[in-house]
CSV table of C-alpha atoms and ligand atoms in Angstrom, one decimal:
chain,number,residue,atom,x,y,z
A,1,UNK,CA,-9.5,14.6,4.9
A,2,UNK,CA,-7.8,11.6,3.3
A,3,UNK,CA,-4.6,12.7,2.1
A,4,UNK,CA,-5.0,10.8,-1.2
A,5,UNK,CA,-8.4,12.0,-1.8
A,6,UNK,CA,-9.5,15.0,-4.4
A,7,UNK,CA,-12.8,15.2,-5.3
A,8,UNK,CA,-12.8,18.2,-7.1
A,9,UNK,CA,-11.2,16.3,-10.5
A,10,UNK,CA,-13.2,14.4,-13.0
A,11,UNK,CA,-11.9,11.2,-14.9
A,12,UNK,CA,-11.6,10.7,-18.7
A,13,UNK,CA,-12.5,7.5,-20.3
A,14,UNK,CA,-10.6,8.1,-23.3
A,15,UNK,CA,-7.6,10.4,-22.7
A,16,UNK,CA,-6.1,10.6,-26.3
A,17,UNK,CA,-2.5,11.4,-27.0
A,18,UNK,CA,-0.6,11.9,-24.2
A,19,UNK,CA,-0.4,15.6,-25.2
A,20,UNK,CA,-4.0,15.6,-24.7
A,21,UNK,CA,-3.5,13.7,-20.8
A,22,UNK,CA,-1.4,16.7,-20.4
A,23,UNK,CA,-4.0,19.3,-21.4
A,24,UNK,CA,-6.9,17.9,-20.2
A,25,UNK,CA,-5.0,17.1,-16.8
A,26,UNK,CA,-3.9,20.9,-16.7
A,27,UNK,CA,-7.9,21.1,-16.6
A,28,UNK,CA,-8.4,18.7,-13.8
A,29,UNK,CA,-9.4,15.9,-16.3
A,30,UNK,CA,-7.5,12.7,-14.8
A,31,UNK,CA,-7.5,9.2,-16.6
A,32,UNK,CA,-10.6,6.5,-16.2
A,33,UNK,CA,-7.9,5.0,-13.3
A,34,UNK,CA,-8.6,8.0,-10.9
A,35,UNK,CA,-12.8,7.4,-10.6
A,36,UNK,CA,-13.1,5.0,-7.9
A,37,UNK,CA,-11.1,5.6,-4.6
A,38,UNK,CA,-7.9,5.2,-4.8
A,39,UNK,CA,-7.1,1.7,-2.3
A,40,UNK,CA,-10.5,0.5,-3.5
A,41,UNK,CA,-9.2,-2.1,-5.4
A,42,UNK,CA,-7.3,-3.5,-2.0
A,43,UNK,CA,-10.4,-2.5,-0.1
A,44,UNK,CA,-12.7,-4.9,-3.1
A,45,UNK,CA,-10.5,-7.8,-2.4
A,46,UNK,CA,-10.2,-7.7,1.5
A,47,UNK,CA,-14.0,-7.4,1.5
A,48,UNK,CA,-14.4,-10.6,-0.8
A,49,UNK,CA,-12.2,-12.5,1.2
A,50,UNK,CA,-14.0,-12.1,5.0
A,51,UNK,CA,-15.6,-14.9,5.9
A,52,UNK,CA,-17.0,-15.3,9.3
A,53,UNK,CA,-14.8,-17.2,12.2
A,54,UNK,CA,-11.6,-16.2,10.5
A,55,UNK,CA,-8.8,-15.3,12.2
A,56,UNK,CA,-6.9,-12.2,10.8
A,57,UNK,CA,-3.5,-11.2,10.8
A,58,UNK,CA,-3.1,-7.4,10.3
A,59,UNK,CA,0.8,-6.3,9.6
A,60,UNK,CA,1.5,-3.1,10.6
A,61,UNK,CA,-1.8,-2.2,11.4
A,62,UNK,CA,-0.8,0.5,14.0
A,63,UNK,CA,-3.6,3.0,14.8
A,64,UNK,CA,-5.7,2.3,11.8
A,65,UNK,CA,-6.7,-1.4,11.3
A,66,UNK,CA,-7.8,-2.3,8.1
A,67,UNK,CA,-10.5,-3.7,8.6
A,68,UNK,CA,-12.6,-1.5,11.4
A,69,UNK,CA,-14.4,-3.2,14.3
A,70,UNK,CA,-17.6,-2.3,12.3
A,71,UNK,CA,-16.9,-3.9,9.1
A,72,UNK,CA,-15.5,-7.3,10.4
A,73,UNK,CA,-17.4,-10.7,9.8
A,74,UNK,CA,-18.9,-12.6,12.9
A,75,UNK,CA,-16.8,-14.4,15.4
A,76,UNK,CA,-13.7,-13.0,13.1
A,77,UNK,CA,-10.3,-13.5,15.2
A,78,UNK,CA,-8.3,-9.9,14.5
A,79,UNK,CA,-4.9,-9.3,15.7
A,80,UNK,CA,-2.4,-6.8,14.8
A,81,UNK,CA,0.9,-7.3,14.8
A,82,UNK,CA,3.5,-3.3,14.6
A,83,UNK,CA,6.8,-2.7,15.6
A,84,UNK,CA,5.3,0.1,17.8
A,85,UNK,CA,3.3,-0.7,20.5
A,86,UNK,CA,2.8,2.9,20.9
A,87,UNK,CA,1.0,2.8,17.2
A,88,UNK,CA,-1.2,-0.4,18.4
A,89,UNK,CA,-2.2,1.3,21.4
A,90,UNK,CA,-3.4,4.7,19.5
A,91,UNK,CA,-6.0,2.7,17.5
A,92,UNK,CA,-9.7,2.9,18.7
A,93,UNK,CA,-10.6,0.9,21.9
A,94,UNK,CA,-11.5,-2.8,21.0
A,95,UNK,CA,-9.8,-2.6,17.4
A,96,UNK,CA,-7.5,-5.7,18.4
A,97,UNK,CA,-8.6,-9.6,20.5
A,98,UNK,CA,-4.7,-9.6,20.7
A,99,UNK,CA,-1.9,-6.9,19.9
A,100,UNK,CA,1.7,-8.3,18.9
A,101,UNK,CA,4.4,-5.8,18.9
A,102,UNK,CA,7.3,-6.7,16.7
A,103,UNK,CA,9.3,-6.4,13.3
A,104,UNK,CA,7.5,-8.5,10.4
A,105,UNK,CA,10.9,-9.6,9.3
A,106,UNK,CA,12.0,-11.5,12.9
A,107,UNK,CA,9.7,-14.6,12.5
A,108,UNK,CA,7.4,-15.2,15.5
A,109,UNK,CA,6.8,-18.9,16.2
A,110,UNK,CA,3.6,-18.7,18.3
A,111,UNK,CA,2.3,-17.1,15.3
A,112,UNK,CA,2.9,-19.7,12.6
A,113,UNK,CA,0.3,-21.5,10.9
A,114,UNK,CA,-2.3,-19.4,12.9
A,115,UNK,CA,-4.1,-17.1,10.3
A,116,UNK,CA,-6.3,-17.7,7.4
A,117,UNK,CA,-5.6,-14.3,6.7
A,118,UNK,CA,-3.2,-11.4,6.3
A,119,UNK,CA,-3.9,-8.1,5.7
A,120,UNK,CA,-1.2,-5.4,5.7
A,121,UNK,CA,-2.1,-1.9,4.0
A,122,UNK,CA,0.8,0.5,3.4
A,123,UNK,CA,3.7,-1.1,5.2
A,124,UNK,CA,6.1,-3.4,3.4
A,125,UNK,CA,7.9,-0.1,2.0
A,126,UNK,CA,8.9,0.5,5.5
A,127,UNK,CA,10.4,-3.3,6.2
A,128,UNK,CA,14.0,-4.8,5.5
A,129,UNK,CA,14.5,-7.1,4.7
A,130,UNK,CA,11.6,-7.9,2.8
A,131,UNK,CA,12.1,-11.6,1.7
A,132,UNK,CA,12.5,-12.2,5.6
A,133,UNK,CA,9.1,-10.7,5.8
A,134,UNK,CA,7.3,-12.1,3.5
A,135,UNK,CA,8.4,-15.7,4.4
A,136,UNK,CA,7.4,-15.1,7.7
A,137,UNK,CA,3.7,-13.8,6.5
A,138,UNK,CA,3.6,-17.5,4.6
A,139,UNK,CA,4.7,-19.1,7.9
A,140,UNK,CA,2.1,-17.5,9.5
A,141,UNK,CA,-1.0,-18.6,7.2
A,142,UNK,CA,-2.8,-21.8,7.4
A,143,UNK,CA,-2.2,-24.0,4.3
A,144,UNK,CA,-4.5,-22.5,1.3
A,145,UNK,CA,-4.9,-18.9,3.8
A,146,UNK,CA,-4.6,-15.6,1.7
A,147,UNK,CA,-2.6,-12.7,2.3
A,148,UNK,CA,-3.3,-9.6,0.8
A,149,UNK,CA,-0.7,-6.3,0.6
A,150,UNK,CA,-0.8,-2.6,-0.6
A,151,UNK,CA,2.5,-1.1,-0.8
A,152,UNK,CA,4.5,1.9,-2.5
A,153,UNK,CA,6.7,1.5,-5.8
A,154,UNK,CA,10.4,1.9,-4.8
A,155,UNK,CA,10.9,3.2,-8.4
A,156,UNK,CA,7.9,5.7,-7.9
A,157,UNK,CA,7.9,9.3,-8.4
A,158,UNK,CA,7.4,9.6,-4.6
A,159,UNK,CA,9.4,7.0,-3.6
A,160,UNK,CA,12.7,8.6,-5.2
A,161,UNK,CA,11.9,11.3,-3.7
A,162,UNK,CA,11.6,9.4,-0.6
A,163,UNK,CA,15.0,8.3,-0.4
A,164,UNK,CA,16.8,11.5,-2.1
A,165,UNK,CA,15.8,14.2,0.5
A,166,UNK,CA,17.1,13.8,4.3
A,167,UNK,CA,13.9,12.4,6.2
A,168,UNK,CA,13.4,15.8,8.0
A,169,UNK,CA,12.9,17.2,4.5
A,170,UNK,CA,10.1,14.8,3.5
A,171,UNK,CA,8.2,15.1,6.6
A,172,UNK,CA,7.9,18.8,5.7
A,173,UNK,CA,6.7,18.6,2.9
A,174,UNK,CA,4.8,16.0,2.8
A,175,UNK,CA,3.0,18.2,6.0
A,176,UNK,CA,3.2,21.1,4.5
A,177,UNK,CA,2.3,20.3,0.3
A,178,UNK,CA,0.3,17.0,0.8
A,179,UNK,CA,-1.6,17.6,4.0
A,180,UNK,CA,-0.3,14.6,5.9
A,181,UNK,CA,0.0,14.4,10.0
A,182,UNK,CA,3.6,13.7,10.6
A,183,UNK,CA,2.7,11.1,13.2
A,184,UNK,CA,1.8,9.0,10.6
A,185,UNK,CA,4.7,9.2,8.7
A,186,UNK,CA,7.4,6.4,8.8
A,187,UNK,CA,10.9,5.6,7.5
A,188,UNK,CA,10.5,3.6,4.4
A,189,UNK,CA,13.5,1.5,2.8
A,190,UNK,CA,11.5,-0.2,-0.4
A,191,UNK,CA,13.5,-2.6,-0.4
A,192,UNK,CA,12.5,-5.5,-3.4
A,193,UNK,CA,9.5,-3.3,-3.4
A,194,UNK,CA,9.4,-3.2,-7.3
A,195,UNK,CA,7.5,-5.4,-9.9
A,196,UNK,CA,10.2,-7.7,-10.7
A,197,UNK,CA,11.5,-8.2,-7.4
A,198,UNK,CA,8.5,-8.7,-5.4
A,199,UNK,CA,7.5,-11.3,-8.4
A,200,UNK,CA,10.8,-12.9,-7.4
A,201,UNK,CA,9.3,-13.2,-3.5
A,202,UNK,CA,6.3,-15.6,-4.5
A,203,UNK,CA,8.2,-19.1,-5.6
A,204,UNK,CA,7.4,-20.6,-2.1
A,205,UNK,CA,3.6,-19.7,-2.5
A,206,UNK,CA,0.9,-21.8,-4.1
A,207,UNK,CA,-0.5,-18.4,-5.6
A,208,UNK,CA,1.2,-15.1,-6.3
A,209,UNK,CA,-0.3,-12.4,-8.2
A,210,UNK,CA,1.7,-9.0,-8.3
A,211,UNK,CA,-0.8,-6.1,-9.5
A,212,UNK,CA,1.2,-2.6,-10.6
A,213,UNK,CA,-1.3,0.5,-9.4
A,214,UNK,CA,-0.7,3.5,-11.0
A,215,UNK,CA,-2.5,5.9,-8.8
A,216,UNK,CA,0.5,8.8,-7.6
A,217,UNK,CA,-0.9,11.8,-8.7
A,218,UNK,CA,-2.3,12.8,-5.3
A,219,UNK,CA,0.8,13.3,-3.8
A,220,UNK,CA,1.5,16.3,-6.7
A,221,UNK,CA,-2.8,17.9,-5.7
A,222,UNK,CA,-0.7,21.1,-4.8
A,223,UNK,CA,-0.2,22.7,-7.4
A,224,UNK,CA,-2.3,21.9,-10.7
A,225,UNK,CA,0.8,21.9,-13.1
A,226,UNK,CA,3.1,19.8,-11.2
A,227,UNK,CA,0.0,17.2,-11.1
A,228,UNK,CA,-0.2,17.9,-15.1
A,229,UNK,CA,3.1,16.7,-15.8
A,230,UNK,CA,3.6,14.1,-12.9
A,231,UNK,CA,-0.1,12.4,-14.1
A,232,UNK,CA,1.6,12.9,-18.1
A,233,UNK,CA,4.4,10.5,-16.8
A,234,UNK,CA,2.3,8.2,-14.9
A,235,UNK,CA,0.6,7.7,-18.3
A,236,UNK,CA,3.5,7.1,-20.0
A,237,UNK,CA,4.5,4.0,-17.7
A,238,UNK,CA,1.2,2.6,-18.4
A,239,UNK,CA,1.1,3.2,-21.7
A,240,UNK,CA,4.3,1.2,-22.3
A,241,UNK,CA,3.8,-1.2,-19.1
A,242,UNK,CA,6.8,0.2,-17.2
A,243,UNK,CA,5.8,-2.2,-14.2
A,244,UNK,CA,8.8,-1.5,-12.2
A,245,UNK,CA,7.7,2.1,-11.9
A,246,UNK,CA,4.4,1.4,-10.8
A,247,UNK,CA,3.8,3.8,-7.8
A,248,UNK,CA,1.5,1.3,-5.8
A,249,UNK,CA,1.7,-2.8,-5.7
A,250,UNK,CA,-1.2,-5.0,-4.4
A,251,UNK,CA,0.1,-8.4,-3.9
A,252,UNK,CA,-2.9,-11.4,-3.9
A,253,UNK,CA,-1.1,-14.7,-2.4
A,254,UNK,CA,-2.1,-17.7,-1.5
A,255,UNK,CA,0.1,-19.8,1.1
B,301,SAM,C1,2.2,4.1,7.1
B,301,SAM,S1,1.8,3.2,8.6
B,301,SAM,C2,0.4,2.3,8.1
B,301,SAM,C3,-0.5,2.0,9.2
B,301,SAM,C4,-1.9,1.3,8.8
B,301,SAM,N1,-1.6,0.0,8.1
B,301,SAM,C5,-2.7,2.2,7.9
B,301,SAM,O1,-3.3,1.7,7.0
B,301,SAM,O2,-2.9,3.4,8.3
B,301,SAM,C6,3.1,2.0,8.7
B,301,SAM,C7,3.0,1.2,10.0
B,301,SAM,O3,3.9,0.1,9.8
B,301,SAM,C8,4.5,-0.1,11.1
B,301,SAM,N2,5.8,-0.8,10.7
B,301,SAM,C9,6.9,-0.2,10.1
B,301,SAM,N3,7.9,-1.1,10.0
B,301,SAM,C10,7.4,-2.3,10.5
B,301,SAM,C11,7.9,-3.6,10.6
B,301,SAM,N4,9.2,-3.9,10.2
B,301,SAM,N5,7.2,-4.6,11.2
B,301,SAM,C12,5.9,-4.3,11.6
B,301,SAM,N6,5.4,-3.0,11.5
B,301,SAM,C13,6.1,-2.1,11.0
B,301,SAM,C14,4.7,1.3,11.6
B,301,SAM,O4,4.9,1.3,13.0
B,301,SAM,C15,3.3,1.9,11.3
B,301,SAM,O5,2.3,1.6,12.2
Protein backbone atom coordinates (compact mmCIF):
# COMPACT_ATOMS: atom_id res chain seq x y z
CA UNK A 1 0.00 0.00 0.00
CA UNK A 2 1.03 3.56 -0.74
CA UNK A 3 1.95 5.07 2.41
CA UNK A 4 0.06 8.34 1.63
CA UNK A 5 -2.90 6.62 0.36
CA UNK A 6 -6.51 6.17 2.44
CA UNK A 7 -9.27 5.28 0.65
CA UNK A 8 -11.53 4.75 3.33
CA UNK A 9 -12.16 8.91 3.69
CA UNK A 10 -14.47 10.91 1.65
CA UNK A 11 -13.88 14.69 0.66
CA UNK A 12 -16.06 17.76 1.35
CA UNK A 13 -16.63 20.36 -1.14
CA UNK A 14 -17.70 22.89 1.21
CA UNK A 15 -16.14 22.29 4.63
CA UNK A 16 -17.70 25.29 6.66
CA UNK A 17 -16.09 26.83 9.69
CA UNK A 18 -13.18 25.40 10.61
CA UNK A 19 -15.03 23.92 13.69
CA UNK A 20 -17.05 22.15 11.22
CA UNK A 21 -13.39 20.75 9.29
CA UNK A 22 -12.74 19.56 12.75
CA UNK A 23 -16.05 17.69 13.12
CA UNK A 24 -16.61 16.48 10.04
CA UNK A 25 -12.80 15.36 9.85
CA UNK A 26 -13.35 13.51 13.32
CA UNK A 27 -15.88 11.61 10.79
CA UNK A 28 -13.47 10.93 8.05
CA UNK A 29 -14.84 13.84 5.97
CA UNK A 30 -11.45 15.51 4.56
CA UNK A 31 -11.46 18.84 2.42
CA UNK A 32 -12.21 18.91 -1.66
CA UNK A 33 -8.05 18.88 -1.68
CA UNK A 34 -7.90 15.17 -0.50
CA UNK A 35 -10.12 13.62 -3.72
CA UNK A 36 -7.68 13.04 -6.25
CA UNK A 37 -4.32 11.26 -5.38
CA UNK A 38 -2.28 12.96 -3.49
CA UNK A 39 1.11 13.58 -6.17
CA UNK A 40 -1.48 13.71 -8.93
CA UNK A 41 -1.03 17.13 -9.51
CA UNK A 42 3.12 16.40 -10.14
CA UNK A 43 1.99 13.21 -11.90
CA UNK A 44 -0.66 15.74 -14.33
CA UNK A 45 2.21 17.93 -15.18
CA UNK A 46 5.03 15.25 -15.87
CA UNK A 47 2.48 13.53 -18.09
CA UNK A 48 1.76 16.77 -20.17
CA UNK A 49 5.21 17.49 -20.55
CA UNK A 50 6.45 13.88 -22.32
CA UNK A 51 7.12 14.23 -25.65
CA UNK A 52 8.68 11.59 -27.62
CA UNK A 53 12.70 11.62 -28.24
CA UNK A 54 13.20 13.51 -25.09
CA UNK A 55 15.88 12.96 -23.05
CA UNK A 56 15.06 12.90 -19.19
CA UNK A 57 16.90 13.71 -16.29
CA UNK A 58 15.50 11.92 -13.11
CA UNK A 59 17.18 13.43 -9.68
CA UNK A 60 17.16 11.12 -7.13
CA UNK A 61 15.29 8.69 -8.81
CA UNK A 62 16.77 5.64 -6.83
CA UNK A 63 14.69 2.46 -6.97
CA UNK A 64 11.49 4.07 -8.13
CA UNK A 65 11.79 6.16 -11.33
CA UNK A 66 9.17 8.49 -11.96
CA UNK A 67 8.27 7.89 -14.86
CA UNK A 68 8.12 3.78 -15.27
CA UNK A 69 9.50 2.02 -18.30
CA UNK A 70 5.77 1.59 -19.28
CA UNK A 71 4.57 4.95 -19.21
CA UNK A 72 7.54 6.66 -21.11
CA UNK A 73 7.11 8.29 -24.70
CA UNK A 74 8.93 6.68 -27.69
CA UNK A 75 12.57 6.92 -28.29
CA UNK A 76 12.60 8.90 -24.70
CA UNK A 77 16.35 9.14 -23.38
CA UNK A 78 15.96 8.37 -19.33
CA UNK A 79 18.66 8.55 -16.98
CA UNK A 80 18.81 8.81 -13.30
CA UNK A 81 21.08 10.47 -11.58
CA UNK A 82 21.23 9.31 -6.96
CA UNK A 83 23.78 9.58 -4.62
CA UNK A 84 23.40 5.85 -4.07
CA UNK A 85 24.19 3.54 -6.54
CA UNK A 86 22.91 1.00 -4.38
CA UNK A 87 19.30 2.85 -4.74
CA UNK A 88 19.85 3.03 -8.77
CA UNK A 89 20.61 -0.59 -8.89
CA UNK A 90 17.41 -1.72 -6.72
CA UNK A 91 15.01 -0.20 -9.38
CA UNK A 92 13.43 -2.74 -11.91
CA UNK A 93 15.77 -4.11 -14.69
CA UNK A 94 15.83 -1.68 -17.79
CA UNK A 95 14.38 1.39 -15.71
CA UNK A 96 17.61 3.54 -16.71
CA UNK A 97 19.64 3.93 -20.74
CA UNK A 98 22.38 5.41 -18.25
CA UNK A 99 22.66 5.50 -14.30
CA UNK A 100 24.76 8.49 -12.76
CA UNK A 101 25.66 8.13 -9.19
CA UNK A 102 26.34 11.39 -7.45
CA UNK A 103 25.17 14.38 -5.19
CA UNK A 104 22.77 16.96 -7.14
CA UNK A 105 24.57 19.74 -5.44
CA UNK A 106 28.41 18.80 -7.07
CA UNK A 107 27.75 19.99 -10.62
CA UNK A 108 28.53 17.29 -13.31
CA UNK A 109 29.89 18.73 -16.50
CA UNK A 110 29.20 15.86 -18.88
CA UNK A 111 25.72 16.46 -17.89
CA UNK A 112 25.16 20.10 -18.75
CA UNK A 113 22.97 21.26 -21.36
CA UNK A 114 21.94 17.60 -22.01
CA UNK A 115 18.23 17.28 -20.88
CA UNK A 116 15.03 18.69 -22.04
CA UNK A 117 13.84 17.47 -18.96
CA UNK A 118 14.09 17.02 -15.20
CA UNK A 119 12.11 15.19 -13.11
CA UNK A 120 12.83 14.73 -9.38
CA UNK A 121 9.92 13.45 -6.98
CA UNK A 122 10.53 13.69 -3.29
CA UNK A 123 14.19 14.54 -3.03
CA UNK A 124 15.26 18.17 -2.73
CA UNK A 125 14.31 17.93 1.23
CA UNK A 126 17.13 15.57 1.46
CA UNK A 127 19.89 17.97 -0.52
CA UNK A 128 22.29 20.78 0.97
CA UNK A 129 22.86 22.90 -0.22
CA UNK A 130 19.98 23.56 -2.24
CA UNK A 131 20.78 26.68 -4.36
CA UNK A 132 23.93 24.50 -5.46
CA UNK A 133 21.38 22.02 -6.58
CA UNK A 134 19.14 23.67 -8.27
CA UNK A 135 21.79 25.71 -10.36
CA UNK A 136 23.13 22.65 -11.34
CA UNK A 137 19.51 21.19 -12.52
CA UNK A 138 19.42 24.57 -14.80
CA UNK A 139 22.91 23.78 -16.06
CA UNK A 140 21.84 20.62 -16.98
CA UNK A 141 18.56 21.59 -19.20
CA UNK A 142 18.77 22.63 -22.74
CA UNK A 143 17.76 26.29 -23.20
CA UNK A 144 13.74 26.54 -22.86
CA UNK A 145 13.95 22.51 -21.12
CA UNK A 146 11.50 22.14 -17.98
CA UNK A 147 12.20 20.80 -14.76
CA UNK A 148 9.66 19.74 -12.66
CA UNK A 149 10.07 18.97 -8.56
CA UNK A 150 7.91 17.59 -5.62
CA UNK A 151 9.34 18.24 -2.36
CA UNK A 152 8.39 18.44 1.58
CA UNK A 153 7.74 21.85 3.45
CA UNK A 154 10.56 22.41 5.89
CA UNK A 155 8.06 24.35 8.01
CA UNK A 156 5.50 21.30 7.75
CA UNK A 157 3.97 19.54 10.54
CA UNK A 158 6.15 16.48 9.46
CA UNK A 159 9.02 18.19 8.61
CA UNK A 160 9.54 19.71 12.32
CA UNK A 161 9.05 16.74 13.45
CA UNK A 162 11.64 15.56 11.10
CA UNK A 163 14.41 17.53 12.45
CA UNK A 164 13.26 17.54 16.37
CA UNK A 165 13.43 13.73 16.99
CA UNK A 166 17.03 11.88 16.72
CA UNK A 167 16.75 10.10 13.15
CA UNK A 168 16.44 6.68 14.92
CA UNK A 169 13.25 7.99 16.39
CA UNK A 170 11.61 8.98 13.10
CA UNK A 171 12.42 5.83 11.36
CA UNK A 172 10.27 4.11 14.06
CA UNK A 173 7.67 5.72 13.78
CA UNK A 174 7.36 6.54 10.72
CA UNK A 175 7.52 2.28 10.40
CA UNK A 176 5.68 1.65 12.99
CA UNK A 177 2.54 4.68 12.80
CA UNK A 178 2.67 5.39 9.01
CA UNK A 179 3.43 2.13 7.50
CA UNK A 180 6.60 3.10 5.63
CA UNK A 181 9.70 0.57 4.76
CA UNK A 182 12.65 2.03 6.47
CA UNK A 183 14.73 1.42 3.31
CA UNK A 184 13.10 3.98 1.85
CA UNK A 185 13.62 6.42 4.35
CA UNK A 186 16.40 9.16 4.04
CA UNK A 187 18.00 11.98 5.96
CA UNK A 188 16.39 15.08 5.05
CA UNK A 189 17.93 18.74 5.77
CA UNK A 190 15.01 21.12 4.07
CA UNK A 191 17.15 23.33 3.54
CA UNK A 192 15.54 26.74 1.53
CA UNK A 193 12.75 24.21 1.18
CA UNK A 194 10.07 26.76 2.18
CA UNK A 195 7.84 29.09 -0.11
CA UNK A 196 9.80 32.11 0.19
CA UNK A 197 13.05 30.71 -0.10
CA UNK A 198 12.60 28.36 -2.88
CA UNK A 199 10.86 31.54 -4.71
CA UNK A 200 14.27 33.16 -4.01
CA UNK A 201 16.06 30.06 -6.07
CA UNK A 202 14.26 30.93 -9.56
CA UNK A 203 15.93 34.56 -10.56
CA UNK A 204 18.38 32.67 -12.98
CA UNK A 205 15.32 30.85 -14.77
CA UNK A 206 13.20 32.07 -17.65
CA UNK A 207 10.15 30.52 -15.70
CA UNK A 208 9.66 29.76 -12.04
CA UNK A 209 6.39 28.82 -10.57
CA UNK A 210 6.38 27.70 -6.80
CA UNK A 211 2.98 25.85 -6.03
CA UNK A 212 2.29 25.26 -1.97
CA UNK A 213 0.38 21.63 -1.60
CA UNK A 214 -1.29 21.18 1.30
CA UNK A 215 -1.80 17.51 1.39
CA UNK A 216 0.00 16.21 5.16
CA UNK A 217 -2.74 14.59 6.71
CA UNK A 218 -1.67 11.13 5.71
CA UNK A 219 1.19 10.98 7.77
CA UNK A 220 -1.39 11.52 11.09
CA UNK A 221 -4.05 8.17 9.23
CA UNK A 222 -3.15 6.47 12.69
CA UNK A 223 -5.27 7.57 14.73
CA UNK A 224 -8.52 9.44 13.63
CA UNK A 225 -8.23 12.33 16.17
CA UNK A 226 -4.73 13.26 15.70
CA UNK A 227 -5.74 13.41 11.76
CA UNK A 228 -8.79 15.68 13.15
CA UNK A 229 -6.69 18.28 14.53
CA UNK A 230 -3.56 18.02 12.23
CA UNK A 231 -6.15 18.35 8.92
CA UNK A 232 -7.99 21.51 11.30
CA UNK A 233 -4.43 23.14 11.10
CA UNK A 234 -3.70 22.35 7.63
CA UNK A 235 -6.90 24.35 6.97
CA UNK A 236 -6.03 27.07 8.78
CA UNK A 237 -2.72 27.67 6.70
CA UNK A 238 -4.81 27.57 3.70
CA UNK A 239 -7.39 29.53 4.78
CA UNK A 240 -5.03 32.45 5.62
CA UNK A 241 -2.32 31.37 2.75
CA UNK A 242 0.41 30.56 5.30
CA UNK A 243 2.67 29.45 2.12
CA UNK A 244 5.74 28.95 4.13
CA UNK A 245 3.95 26.15 5.96
CA UNK A 246 2.84 24.40 3.11
CA UNK A 247 3.66 20.70 3.68
CA UNK A 248 4.40 19.81 -0.07
CA UNK A 249 6.01 22.25 -2.92
CA UNK A 250 5.83 21.43 -6.70
CA UNK A 251 8.22 23.67 -8.51
CA UNK A 252 7.28 24.21 -12.56
CA UNK A 253 10.69 25.92 -14.17
CA UNK A 254 11.70 26.60 -17.21
CA UNK A 255 15.55 27.01 -17.94
C1 LIG B 1 12.72 9.55 -0.63
S1 LIG B 1 13.77 8.84 -1.87
C2 LIG B 1 12.83 9.18 -3.34
C3 LIG B 1 13.12 8.20 -4.43
C4 LIG B 1 12.24 8.33 -5.67
N1 LIG B 1 12.38 9.65 -6.28
C5 LIG B 1 10.78 8.03 -5.36
O1 LIG B 1 9.92 8.76 -5.83
O2 LIG B 1 10.49 7.05 -4.68
C6 LIG B 1 15.11 10.00 -1.96
C7 LIG B 1 16.17 9.60 -2.95
O3 LIG B 1 17.04 10.71 -3.13
C8 LIG B 1 18.38 10.26 -3.10
N2 LIG B 1 19.21 11.41 -2.69
C9 LIG B 1 19.30 11.94 -1.44
N3 LIG B 1 20.13 12.99 -1.44
C10 LIG B 1 20.57 13.13 -2.72
C11 LIG B 1 21.48 14.03 -3.35
N4 LIG B 1 22.08 15.01 -2.65
N5 LIG B 1 21.71 13.90 -4.68
C12 LIG B 1 21.10 12.91 -5.38
N6 LIG B 1 20.23 12.02 -4.82
C13 LIG B 1 19.98 12.12 -3.51
C14 LIG B 1 18.38 9.09 -2.13
O4 LIG B 1 19.49 8.24 -2.31
C15 LIG B 1 17.05 8.43 -2.50
O5 LIG B 1 17.18 7.50 -3.54
Amino acid sequence: MDFLTNSALTTDADPGSLLSVLTRALRGHMPERYSDYWREAFDARVREALVPGMRILDVGSGRKPTVARDQRPPGCVYVGLDLSAKELQAAPTGSYDEMVTGDISHRVPELEDRFDLVLSFQVFEHVKPLESAMENVRSYLRPGGRALLHLSGAFSVFGILNRLLPHGVGIFLLKHLVGRDPDTIFPAHYDRCWYRALKQLGGHWSYFEVLPRWRGASYFGFSRVVRAVYVTYEEWTVRSRQVNLAPYYLVDAAA
